[in-house]
Amino acid sequence: MVRIQSQQQSTNIAKLPCAEGAAHNDWLRQHEDHCLQNTRVELRKQIIDWCDDPNSRCIFWLNGMAGTGKSTISRTIAAELAEKKRLAASFFFTRGKKDISHSRMFLTTIAAQLANSLPVLRISISHAIDNNPDIFKQGLREQWNQLILNPLKNAPTQSIQLIVVIDALDECDSMQDIQLILLLLAEAKDLATVQIKIFLTSRPEIPIFDGFRQLSGEAYQDFILHNIPLDTVSADISTFFRQRLSPLKAKHGLGTPWPDERIIEQLVERAAGLFIYAATTLRFIEDGIDGPEEQLSLVLSATKSSPSTTEHLDGIYTTLLQHSVLGKRGYQECEQLAGRFRQVVGSIVVMFNTMPARNLAQLLQIPLNRVSRTLNSLRSVLNVPQNENQPVRLFHLSFRDFIQDSQRCSDSRFHIDEKERHTSLFRKCMSHISQLQENMCNLWGPGVLITEISDDTIQKSIPPHVQYACRYWLDHWRLGNPVEEDTEIIRQFLEQDFLHWLEGLSLIGEVSNGAYVVIALEEMLSVSCNAH
C-alpha cells in the first residue's frame, strides 16, 4: 500500500510542468560564468550571512543595471547553496527563451523542485494535484496557495530553512505577473516551521520598484549592486583580467609581461564597473583570428575615456562588429555582410524562442552555411554551441539593447529595426504555414490519440521551424509594422490554411493556444479595418 501511494505521488509530481532551462545547473547553463574565487567576496559573504540568519528578512533583492554581474552572482550563490544542501529551488528567467521568458511554468517548476528538495512536501503537493487536476491551467494565486504555500504550512513540524534563487525577474514578459509574484513570495515570511527565503535579482525597473513598495518593510531587504564603490568593483575586474588572460599568454607563447600593468589599468578603467564589458572583451581577445595581441590593440583603440557608463561598452560592441562581421572588405561586400547580420542576428534578438542554427536557417529560408558564417564570426557576443542541436543564444541582453538603440549603435549598418524584423519574421512564418497539408502525419484514422503518435513522426512532419511559425506568427504580426499586403496574407491563411494550422497545433500540443490566437486576431483585425 505504501509503495502504491509513493508511486502515485511520483506520478503526480511528474505531471508538474517544468520550464526547460530554469534551474541554475541546467545543461543550457553549463558553460556560463561563476564568480572567480577572490572576487565579490564581501557581497557573497553578506548574502550567505543573510541565508544563515534565522531573523533576517524573507526576500533579499539584489538589483543593478545591465552588465553589473547579477546573474553571475546568482549562479555562484545557487551553486554554493546546492553544495550545502540548502537550495530548495532556482528559476533563471531569460527573455526570448520560451519556457523561462514568462510566468506560466514558474510556480509549477518551483513546486517540482521543492518536492525533490524536501520530500515531506510530496504528499501535500500530490494531494493538491489530486484534488484539483486543472491546477496547472489556473492563475498564479491558485498555484501558489495549493502547490507551495499550503504544503509548506502543513509540512510535519520541523525547523528547516531553505533558499529559493530567482534570477532576472525583470525578464519575465508581464509586469503585472512580476508584481503579483512579489506579493506572493512575500507571504513566505509568515511560515513557521519550514522557512523559505528568496534570493532575487533584477534590473531596477520602475514596475519592480512599485511591486516592492507594496510589500511591508519587514518582508525584504535590498542591495543596489551598482552602488558598490567603484574601487571595489574595479579591483574584482582587475583580478578577472589577470586570471583569465594569464592562460592565454601561456597558450600563445607571448612575452612577459603581457599585458603589462598599464594595459590592465586601461581595461579596468574602460570597464567602468561593468563586468559584461570585461567578459565581452575577454571573449573578443580569445576568439579573434588575428591573435590576442592584435585583438587587444583593437580593444584599446575602440573608445576613449568617457563619463558615460554605456559608451565604453558601446565602443567595444561597435569595434567587435566592425572587425568580426566586416573586416577589411570593400564597400559592396560590407553592405552585403551587414545585411546578412541584420537578417540573422536581428531575427535572433526579436524571436520568442531560441533554436539551433540549422532550424534558424530553415525558418529564414536561407542556406545554413550563410547563417553559420554569420554566427561563427560573433562568438564574442553569441553563444554558438558546438553541438548543432543546441540553440544559439545571446550571452547578455546588453548586446540586444545596444543594436536596437539607434542612439547607442552609432554604425547604422548594425542597427536592428525591431518592427521591420517582426514583420519579416511574420511573413516567413506564414510562408511555412502555407506548406502544411491535411493529415500531415499520415494517421490511419480520425480518432487517433496524440499519445499514439511518436515524437519522431511529429518532428519529421512538423519540424521545429514550422512549429515556431505555428506558435508565434501572430505575435510577430502584432509587434511588426504590417501593411495592407500583410492583411491579405492573413486573409489567404484564413481561407486556405486555417484548418491545417489547427491540425498542426494539435499535433504539437498547442491547440489550446489556438483559441487565444483566434480571439486576439479577431480583435486586431477589427482595429485594423476600422483604422483603414
Coordinates of C-alpha atoms in Angstrom, one line a residue:
M1 CA 0.0 0.0 0.0
V2 CA 2.8 2.4 0.9
R3 CA 4.6 1.6 -2.4
I4 CA 1.4 2.3 -4.3
Q5 CA 1.0 5.7 -2.6
S6 CA 4.6 6.5 -3.2
Q7 CA 4.2 5.7 -6.9
Q8 CA 1.0 7.8 -7.1
Q9 CA 2.9 10.7 -5.5
S10 CA 5.7 10.4 -8.0
T11 CA 3.3 10.2 -10.9
N12 CA 1.5 13.4 -9.7
I13 CA 4.8 15.3 -9.2
A14 CA 5.9 14.2 -12.7
K15 CA 2.8 16.0 -14.0
L16 CA 4.0 19.4 -12.9
P17 CA 5.0 21.4 -16.0
C18 CA 8.7 22.3 -15.6
A19 CA 10.3 25.1 -17.6
E20 CA 13.3 23.9 -19.7
G21 CA 16.5 25.8 -18.7
A22 CA 15.1 27.2 -15.5
A23 CA 17.4 25.7 -12.9
H24 CA 20.8 27.1 -12.1
N25 CA 22.6 23.9 -13.1
D26 CA 20.6 23.1 -16.3
W27 CA 22.7 21.8 -19.2
L28 CA 21.9 25.0 -21.1
R29 CA 23.9 27.0 -18.5
Q30 CA 26.8 24.6 -18.0
H31 CA 29.3 27.0 -19.7
E32 CA 28.1 30.2 -18.1
D33 CA 30.5 32.1 -15.8
H34 CA 30.6 31.9 -12.0
C35 CA 32.4 34.4 -9.7
L36 CA 36.1 33.8 -9.5
Q37 CA 37.3 32.7 -6.1
N38 CA 38.7 36.1 -5.0
T39 CA 36.0 38.3 -6.5
R40 CA 32.7 39.7 -5.0
V41 CA 34.0 38.4 -1.6
E42 CA 32.2 40.9 0.6
L43 CA 28.9 40.7 -1.3
R44 CA 28.8 36.9 -1.3
K45 CA 29.6 36.9 2.4
Q46 CA 26.7 39.3 3.0
I47 CA 24.3 37.1 1.0
I48 CA 25.4 33.9 2.8
D49 CA 25.1 35.7 6.2
W50 CA 21.5 36.6 5.3
C51 CA 20.8 33.0 4.4
D52 CA 22.2 31.8 7.7
D53 CA 20.4 34.4 9.9
P54 CA 17.1 33.0 11.1
N55 CA 15.9 36.5 11.9
S56 CA 16.8 38.1 8.5
R57 CA 14.0 39.2 6.1
C58 CA 12.3 36.8 3.8
I59 CA 13.5 38.3 0.5
F60 CA 16.9 39.6 -0.5
W61 CA 16.6 41.7 -3.6
L62 CA 19.9 42.3 -5.4
N63 CA 19.2 44.9 -8.1
G64 CA 21.6 46.5 -10.5
M65 CA 21.7 47.9 -14.0
A66 CA 22.6 45.8 -17.0
G67 CA 26.1 44.3 -17.1
T68 CA 26.9 44.6 -13.4
G69 CA 27.1 40.8 -12.9
K70 CA 23.8 39.9 -11.2
S71 CA 23.3 36.6 -13.0
T72 CA 26.9 35.5 -12.4
I73 CA 26.4 36.2 -8.7
S74 CA 23.1 34.2 -8.7
R75 CA 24.7 31.2 -10.3
T76 CA 27.5 31.3 -7.8
I77 CA 25.2 31.6 -4.8
A78 CA 22.9 28.9 -6.1
A79 CA 25.9 26.5 -6.6
E80 CA 27.2 27.2 -3.1
L81 CA 23.8 26.6 -1.5
A82 CA 23.2 23.4 -3.5
E83 CA 26.6 22.1 -2.4
K84 CA 25.5 22.7 1.2
K85 CA 22.0 21.0 0.5
R86 CA 20.3 24.3 1.3
L87 CA 19.0 25.2 -2.2
A88 CA 15.3 24.5 -2.4
A89 CA 14.7 25.7 -6.0
S90 CA 16.0 28.0 -8.6
F91 CA 14.5 29.8 -11.6
F92 CA 16.5 31.9 -14.0
F93 CA 14.2 34.0 -16.2
T94 CA 15.6 34.6 -19.7
R95 CA 14.0 36.9 -22.2
G96 CA 13.3 35.3 -25.6
K97 CA 13.6 31.7 -24.3
K98 CA 10.1 30.2 -24.4
D99 CA 9.5 28.5 -21.1
I100 CA 11.6 30.9 -19.0
S101 CA 10.5 34.2 -20.5
H102 CA 7.1 34.1 -18.8
S103 CA 5.5 33.0 -15.6
R104 CA 3.2 30.2 -16.8
M105 CA 5.5 27.5 -15.6
F106 CA 7.2 29.5 -12.9
L107 CA 5.4 28.2 -9.8
T108 CA 4.9 24.6 -11.1
T109 CA 8.6 24.4 -11.7
I110 CA 9.4 25.7 -8.2
A111 CA 6.9 23.2 -6.8
A112 CA 8.5 20.3 -8.6
Q113 CA 11.9 21.3 -7.3
L114 CA 10.6 21.8 -3.8
A115 CA 9.1 18.3 -3.9
N116 CA 12.6 16.9 -4.8
S117 CA 14.5 19.1 -2.3
L118 CA 12.1 18.4 0.6
P119 CA 10.4 15.0 0.3
V120 CA 8.0 15.8 3.2
L121 CA 6.2 18.1 0.8
R122 CA 5.5 15.4 -1.8
I123 CA 2.3 14.2 0.0
S124 CA 0.7 17.6 0.2
I125 CA 1.6 18.6 -3.3
S126 CA 0.4 15.3 -4.7
H127 CA -2.9 15.7 -2.8
A128 CA -3.3 19.2 -4.2
I129 CA -2.9 17.8 -7.7
D130 CA -5.4 15.0 -7.0
N131 CA -7.9 17.5 -5.6
N132 CA -7.5 20.0 -8.4
P133 CA -6.3 18.3 -11.7
D134 CA -6.7 21.6 -13.5
I135 CA -4.3 23.5 -11.2
F136 CA -1.7 23.7 -14.0
K137 CA -4.1 25.8 -16.0
Q138 CA -5.1 28.2 -13.2
G139 CA -3.7 31.5 -12.1
L140 CA -0.6 32.3 -10.1
R141 CA -2.5 32.9 -6.9
E142 CA -4.2 29.4 -7.0
Q143 CA -0.9 27.7 -7.9
W144 CA 1.0 29.4 -5.2
N145 CA -1.6 28.6 -2.5
Q146 CA -2.2 25.0 -3.4
L147 CA 1.2 23.8 -4.7
I148 CA 3.5 25.8 -2.5
L149 CA 2.2 27.8 0.4
N150 CA -0.3 25.3 1.9
P151 CA 2.1 22.3 1.5
L152 CA 4.7 24.4 3.4
K153 CA 2.2 25.3 6.1
N154 CA 1.1 21.7 6.5
A155 CA 4.5 20.1 6.5
P156 CA 5.4 18.0 9.5
T157 CA 6.7 20.1 12.3
Q158 CA 10.5 20.6 11.9
S159 CA 12.7 23.6 11.8
I160 CA 14.1 23.8 8.2
Q161 CA 15.4 26.8 6.3
L162 CA 15.8 26.6 2.6
I163 CA 16.6 29.2 -0.1
V164 CA 15.0 29.8 -3.5
V165 CA 17.1 31.7 -6.0
I166 CA 15.2 33.7 -8.7
D167 CA 17.3 35.5 -11.2
A168 CA 16.4 38.3 -13.7
L169 CA 12.8 38.7 -12.6
D170 CA 12.7 41.7 -14.9
E171 CA 13.0 39.4 -17.9
C172 CA 9.5 37.9 -17.2
D173 CA 7.4 39.2 -20.1
S174 CA 4.5 40.5 -18.0
M175 CA 4.9 43.4 -15.5
Q176 CA 1.6 42.5 -13.9
D177 CA 2.8 39.0 -13.3
I178 CA 6.0 40.3 -11.8
Q179 CA 4.2 42.4 -9.3
L180 CA 1.9 39.5 -8.3
I181 CA 4.9 37.2 -8.0
L182 CA 6.5 39.6 -5.5
L183 CA 3.3 39.8 -3.4
L184 CA 3.0 36.0 -3.3
L185 CA 6.6 35.4 -2.4
A186 CA 6.4 37.9 0.5
E187 CA 3.8 35.6 2.1
A188 CA 6.5 33.2 2.8
K189 CA 7.6 35.4 5.7
D190 CA 4.8 34.1 7.8
L191 CA 5.8 30.4 7.6
A192 CA 6.6 29.0 11.0
T193 CA 8.4 25.7 10.6
V194 CA 9.6 25.1 7.0
Q195 CA 11.1 28.6 6.4
I196 CA 11.7 29.6 2.8
K197 CA 13.8 32.6 1.9
I198 CA 14.1 34.1 -1.6
F199 CA 17.2 35.5 -3.1
L200 CA 16.1 37.5 -6.1
T201 CA 17.8 39.7 -8.7
S202 CA 16.6 42.1 -11.3
R203 CA 17.3 45.4 -13.1
P204 CA 15.9 48.4 -11.1
E205 CA 12.9 48.9 -13.3
I206 CA 10.0 51.0 -12.2
P207 CA 7.3 48.3 -12.1
I208 CA 9.6 46.2 -9.9
F209 CA 10.2 49.1 -7.6
D210 CA 6.4 49.6 -7.4
G211 CA 6.0 45.9 -6.6
F212 CA 8.4 46.1 -3.7
R213 CA 6.7 49.3 -2.4
Q214 CA 3.5 47.3 -2.0
L215 CA 5.3 45.0 0.5
S216 CA 5.8 45.7 4.1
G217 CA 9.3 46.8 5.1
E218 CA 9.7 43.6 7.1
A219 CA 9.3 41.4 4.0
Y220 CA 12.5 42.2 2.2
Q221 CA 15.9 43.9 2.2
D222 CA 17.6 45.2 -0.9
F223 CA 21.2 45.7 -2.1
I224 CA 21.9 48.0 -5.0
L225 CA 24.7 46.4 -6.9
H226 CA 25.9 49.4 -8.9
N227 CA 26.2 51.4 -5.7
I228 CA 29.2 49.3 -4.6
P229 CA 32.2 51.6 -4.6
L230 CA 33.9 51.7 -8.0
D231 CA 37.3 50.9 -6.5
T232 CA 35.9 47.7 -5.1
V233 CA 34.4 46.6 -8.3
S234 CA 37.4 47.7 -10.3
A235 CA 39.6 45.5 -8.1
D236 CA 37.5 42.5 -8.9
I237 CA 37.5 43.3 -12.6
S238 CA 41.3 43.6 -12.4
T239 CA 41.5 40.2 -10.8
F240 CA 39.3 38.8 -13.6
F241 CA 41.5 40.2 -16.4
R242 CA 44.7 38.9 -14.7
Q243 CA 43.4 35.4 -14.1
R244 CA 41.7 35.0 -17.5
L245 CA 44.5 36.5 -19.6
S246 CA 47.3 34.5 -17.9
P247 CA 46.5 31.1 -19.6
L248 CA 46.0 32.9 -22.9
K249 CA 49.5 34.3 -22.6
A250 CA 50.9 30.8 -22.0
K251 CA 48.9 29.3 -24.8
H252 CA 50.2 31.7 -27.4
G253 CA 53.7 31.9 -26.1
L254 CA 53.5 35.6 -25.6
G255 CA 56.3 37.5 -23.9
T256 CA 56.3 38.8 -20.3
P257 CA 54.8 41.0 -19.2
W258 CA 51.6 40.7 -21.3
P259 CA 49.5 42.5 -20.8
D260 CA 51.5 45.0 -18.7
E261 CA 50.2 46.9 -15.7
R262 CA 49.3 50.0 -17.8
I263 CA 47.1 48.0 -20.1
I264 CA 45.4 46.2 -17.3
E265 CA 44.6 49.6 -15.8
Q266 CA 43.3 50.8 -19.1
L267 CA 41.0 47.8 -19.5
V268 CA 39.7 48.2 -15.9
E269 CA 39.1 51.9 -16.5
R270 CA 37.1 51.3 -19.7
A271 CA 35.0 48.6 -18.0
A272 CA 33.7 51.4 -15.7
G273 CA 32.3 48.9 -13.2
L274 CA 30.6 46.7 -15.9
F275 CA 31.5 43.0 -15.7
I276 CA 29.8 42.5 -19.1
Y277 CA 32.5 44.8 -20.7
A278 CA 35.2 42.6 -19.1
A279 CA 33.6 39.3 -20.2
T280 CA 32.9 40.6 -23.8
T281 CA 36.4 42.0 -24.1
L282 CA 38.0 38.7 -23.0
R283 CA 35.9 36.7 -25.5
F284 CA 36.9 39.1 -28.2
I285 CA 40.6 38.7 -27.4
E286 CA 40.3 34.9 -27.1
D287 CA 38.3 34.3 -30.3
G288 CA 39.9 36.7 -32.8
I289 CA 41.6 35.3 -35.8
D290 CA 44.4 37.9 -35.7
G291 CA 45.8 36.7 -32.4
P292 CA 45.4 38.1 -28.9
E293 CA 47.9 40.9 -29.2
E294 CA 46.2 42.3 -32.3
Q295 CA 42.7 41.8 -30.8
L296 CA 43.8 43.6 -27.6
S297 CA 45.1 46.6 -29.7
L298 CA 41.7 46.8 -31.3
V299 CA 40.0 46.9 -27.9
L300 CA 42.3 49.7 -26.7
S301 CA 41.6 51.8 -29.8
A302 CA 37.8 51.3 -29.5
T303 CA 36.9 54.0 -27.1
K304 CA 38.4 57.0 -25.4
S305 CA 37.8 57.9 -21.8
S306 CA 34.2 59.0 -21.3
P307 CA 32.0 59.8 -18.3
S308 CA 29.1 57.8 -19.8
T309 CA 28.8 54.3 -18.5
T310 CA 27.5 52.7 -21.7
E311 CA 29.9 54.4 -24.1
H312 CA 32.7 52.1 -23.1
L313 CA 30.5 49.1 -23.7
D314 CA 29.1 50.5 -26.9
G315 CA 32.6 51.1 -28.1
I316 CA 33.7 47.5 -27.7
Y317 CA 30.5 46.3 -29.3
T318 CA 31.0 48.6 -32.3
T319 CA 34.6 47.6 -32.7
L320 CA 33.7 43.9 -32.4
L321 CA 31.0 44.1 -35.1
Q322 CA 33.1 46.1 -37.5
H323 CA 36.1 43.8 -37.1
S324 CA 34.3 40.5 -36.9
V325 CA 31.5 41.0 -39.4
L326 CA 33.0 43.3 -41.9
G327 CA 36.8 43.1 -41.6
K328 CA 38.8 44.9 -44.3
R329 CA 36.4 44.3 -47.2
G330 CA 35.2 46.5 -49.9
Y331 CA 32.0 48.7 -49.7
Q332 CA 29.7 46.3 -51.6
E333 CA 30.7 43.2 -49.7
C334 CA 30.5 45.1 -46.4
E335 CA 26.9 46.1 -47.2
Q336 CA 26.1 42.5 -48.1
L337 CA 27.5 41.2 -44.8
A338 CA 25.8 43.9 -42.8
G339 CA 22.5 43.0 -44.4
R340 CA 23.1 39.3 -43.5
F341 CA 23.9 40.4 -40.0
R342 CA 20.6 42.3 -39.7
Q343 CA 18.7 39.3 -41.1
V344 CA 20.3 36.6 -39.0
V345 CA 21.2 38.3 -35.7
G346 CA 18.3 40.7 -35.9
S347 CA 16.0 37.7 -36.0
I348 CA 17.7 36.1 -33.0
V349 CA 17.2 39.2 -30.9
V350 CA 13.5 39.6 -31.5
M351 CA 12.4 35.9 -31.7
F352 CA 10.3 34.5 -28.9
N353 CA 12.3 31.3 -28.6
T354 CA 15.8 30.2 -29.3
M355 CA 16.7 27.5 -31.9
P356 CA 19.7 25.8 -33.4
A357 CA 21.4 27.4 -36.4
R358 CA 20.0 24.7 -38.7
N359 CA 16.4 25.5 -37.8
L360 CA 17.0 29.2 -37.9
A361 CA 18.3 28.9 -41.5
Q362 CA 15.1 26.9 -42.3
L363 CA 12.9 29.5 -40.7
L364 CA 14.6 32.3 -42.6
Q365 CA 14.7 30.3 -45.8
I366 CA 18.4 30.9 -46.4
P367 CA 21.4 28.5 -46.7
L368 CA 22.8 27.1 -43.5
N369 CA 26.3 28.0 -44.5
R370 CA 25.3 31.6 -44.7
V371 CA 23.8 31.5 -41.2
S372 CA 26.8 29.6 -39.8
R373 CA 29.4 32.0 -41.2
T374 CA 27.5 34.9 -39.7
L375 CA 27.2 33.3 -36.3
N376 CA 30.8 31.9 -36.1
S377 CA 32.2 35.4 -36.6
L378 CA 30.2 36.6 -33.5
R379 CA 31.2 34.2 -30.8
S380 CA 32.2 37.1 -28.5
V381 CA 28.5 38.1 -28.1
L382 CA 26.7 34.9 -29.1
N383 CA 26.7 31.5 -27.5
V384 CA 27.1 29.3 -30.6
P385 CA 27.3 25.7 -29.3
Q386 CA 29.5 23.1 -31.0
N387 CA 26.5 20.7 -30.8
E388 CA 24.4 21.7 -33.8
N389 CA 21.2 20.5 -32.0
Q390 CA 21.6 23.1 -29.2
P391 CA 20.1 26.6 -29.6
V392 CA 22.1 29.8 -30.4
R393 CA 21.7 32.4 -27.6
L394 CA 22.9 35.9 -26.7
F395 CA 25.5 36.0 -24.0
H396 CA 23.9 39.1 -22.5
L397 CA 20.8 41.3 -23.1
S398 CA 23.0 44.4 -23.2
F399 CA 24.0 43.4 -26.7
R400 CA 20.4 43.4 -27.8
D401 CA 19.8 46.7 -26.0
F402 CA 22.8 48.1 -28.0
I403 CA 21.9 47.0 -31.5
Q404 CA 18.2 48.0 -31.1
D405 CA 19.0 51.5 -29.9
S406 CA 19.9 53.8 -32.8
Q407 CA 21.4 56.4 -30.5
R408 CA 23.9 53.9 -29.0
C409 CA 24.6 51.9 -32.1
S410 CA 26.4 54.6 -34.0
D411 CA 27.1 52.4 -37.1
S412 CA 23.7 52.3 -38.7
R413 CA 24.7 49.1 -40.6
F414 CA 24.3 47.1 -37.4
H415 CA 21.2 48.8 -36.1
I416 CA 18.2 46.5 -35.8
D417 CA 14.8 47.9 -36.6
E418 CA 12.6 45.8 -34.3
K419 CA 9.3 46.3 -36.2
E420 CA 10.9 45.6 -39.5
R421 CA 12.3 42.3 -38.2
H422 CA 9.0 41.3 -36.7
T423 CA 7.2 41.9 -40.0
S424 CA 9.8 39.9 -41.9
L425 CA 9.5 37.0 -39.5
F426 CA 5.7 37.1 -39.7
R427 CA 6.0 36.7 -43.5
K428 CA 8.4 33.8 -43.1
C429 CA 6.1 32.1 -40.6
M430 CA 3.1 32.4 -42.9
S431 CA 5.2 31.0 -45.8
H432 CA 5.9 27.9 -43.8
I433 CA 2.3 27.6 -42.5
S434 CA 1.1 27.7 -46.1
Q435 CA 3.0 24.5 -46.8
L436 CA 1.0 22.5 -44.2
Q437 CA -1.3 19.8 -45.5
E438 CA -4.2 17.7 -44.3
N439 CA -3.2 14.6 -42.3
M440 CA 0.4 15.6 -42.5
C441 CA 1.4 12.7 -40.2
N442 CA -0.4 10.2 -42.4
L443 CA -2.6 9.0 -39.5
W444 CA -4.7 5.9 -40.0
G445 CA -8.0 7.4 -38.7
P446 CA -9.6 10.5 -37.3
G447 CA -9.8 9.2 -33.8
V448 CA -6.1 8.7 -33.2
L449 CA -4.9 9.9 -29.8
I450 CA -1.9 12.3 -29.7
T451 CA -0.2 9.8 -27.3
E452 CA -0.3 7.2 -30.0
I453 CA 1.8 9.3 -32.4
S454 CA 5.6 9.1 -31.9
D455 CA 7.6 12.2 -31.3
D456 CA 9.8 11.3 -34.3
T457 CA 6.7 11.2 -36.6
I458 CA 5.6 14.7 -35.4
Q459 CA 9.1 16.1 -35.7
K460 CA 9.5 14.9 -39.2
S461 CA 6.1 16.1 -40.3
I462 CA 6.3 19.4 -38.4
P463 CA 10.0 20.3 -37.9
P464 CA 11.0 22.9 -35.2
H465 CA 11.0 25.9 -37.5
V466 CA 7.4 25.1 -38.6
Q467 CA 6.4 24.6 -35.0
Y468 CA 7.8 28.0 -34.2
A469 CA 5.8 29.5 -37.1
C470 CA 2.6 27.9 -35.9
R471 CA 3.1 29.2 -32.4
Y472 CA 4.3 32.8 -32.9
W473 CA 3.2 34.1 -36.3
L474 CA 0.5 36.4 -34.7
D475 CA 3.0 37.8 -32.1
H476 CA 5.3 38.8 -34.9
W477 CA 2.4 40.4 -36.9
R478 CA 1.3 42.3 -33.8
L479 CA 4.7 43.7 -33.0
G480 CA 5.6 44.5 -36.6
N481 CA 4.7 47.3 -38.9
P482 CA 2.2 45.5 -41.1
V483 CA 0.9 46.9 -44.4
E484 CA -2.1 46.0 -46.5
E485 CA -0.1 43.2 -48.1
D486 CA 0.2 41.5 -44.7
T487 CA -3.6 41.7 -44.1
E488 CA -4.0 40.0 -47.4
I489 CA -1.6 37.2 -46.3
I490 CA -3.8 36.7 -43.2
R491 CA -7.0 36.6 -45.4
Q492 CA -5.4 33.9 -47.5
F493 CA -4.4 32.0 -44.4
L494 CA -8.0 32.0 -43.1
E495 CA -9.4 30.8 -46.4
Q496 CA -6.8 28.2 -47.3
D497 CA -4.6 27.2 -44.3
F498 CA -6.6 27.7 -41.1
L499 CA -7.7 24.1 -40.6
H500 CA -4.2 22.8 -41.5
W501 CA -2.7 25.2 -38.9
L502 CA -5.2 23.9 -36.2
E503 CA -4.2 20.3 -37.0
G504 CA -0.5 21.3 -36.7
L505 CA -1.2 22.9 -33.3
S506 CA -3.0 19.8 -32.1
L507 CA -0.1 17.6 -33.1
I508 CA 2.5 19.7 -31.2
G509 CA 0.2 20.0 -28.1
E510 CA -0.6 23.7 -28.6
V511 CA -4.2 23.6 -29.7
S512 CA -5.4 25.3 -26.6
N513 CA -3.4 28.4 -27.6
G514 CA -5.2 28.4 -31.0
A515 CA -8.4 29.7 -29.3
Y516 CA -6.5 32.7 -27.8
V517 CA -4.9 33.4 -31.2
V518 CA -8.2 33.5 -32.9
I519 CA -9.7 35.8 -30.3
A520 CA -6.7 38.1 -30.5
L521 CA -6.7 38.0 -34.3
E522 CA -10.4 39.0 -34.4
E523 CA -9.7 42.0 -32.2
M524 CA -6.6 43.1 -34.1
L525 CA -8.3 42.8 -37.5
S526 CA -11.3 44.8 -36.2
V527 CA -9.0 47.6 -35.1
S528 CA -7.0 47.4 -38.4
C529 CA -10.2 47.5 -40.5
N530 CA -11.6 50.5 -38.5
A531 CA -8.3 52.3 -39.0
H532 CA -8.5 51.8 -42.8

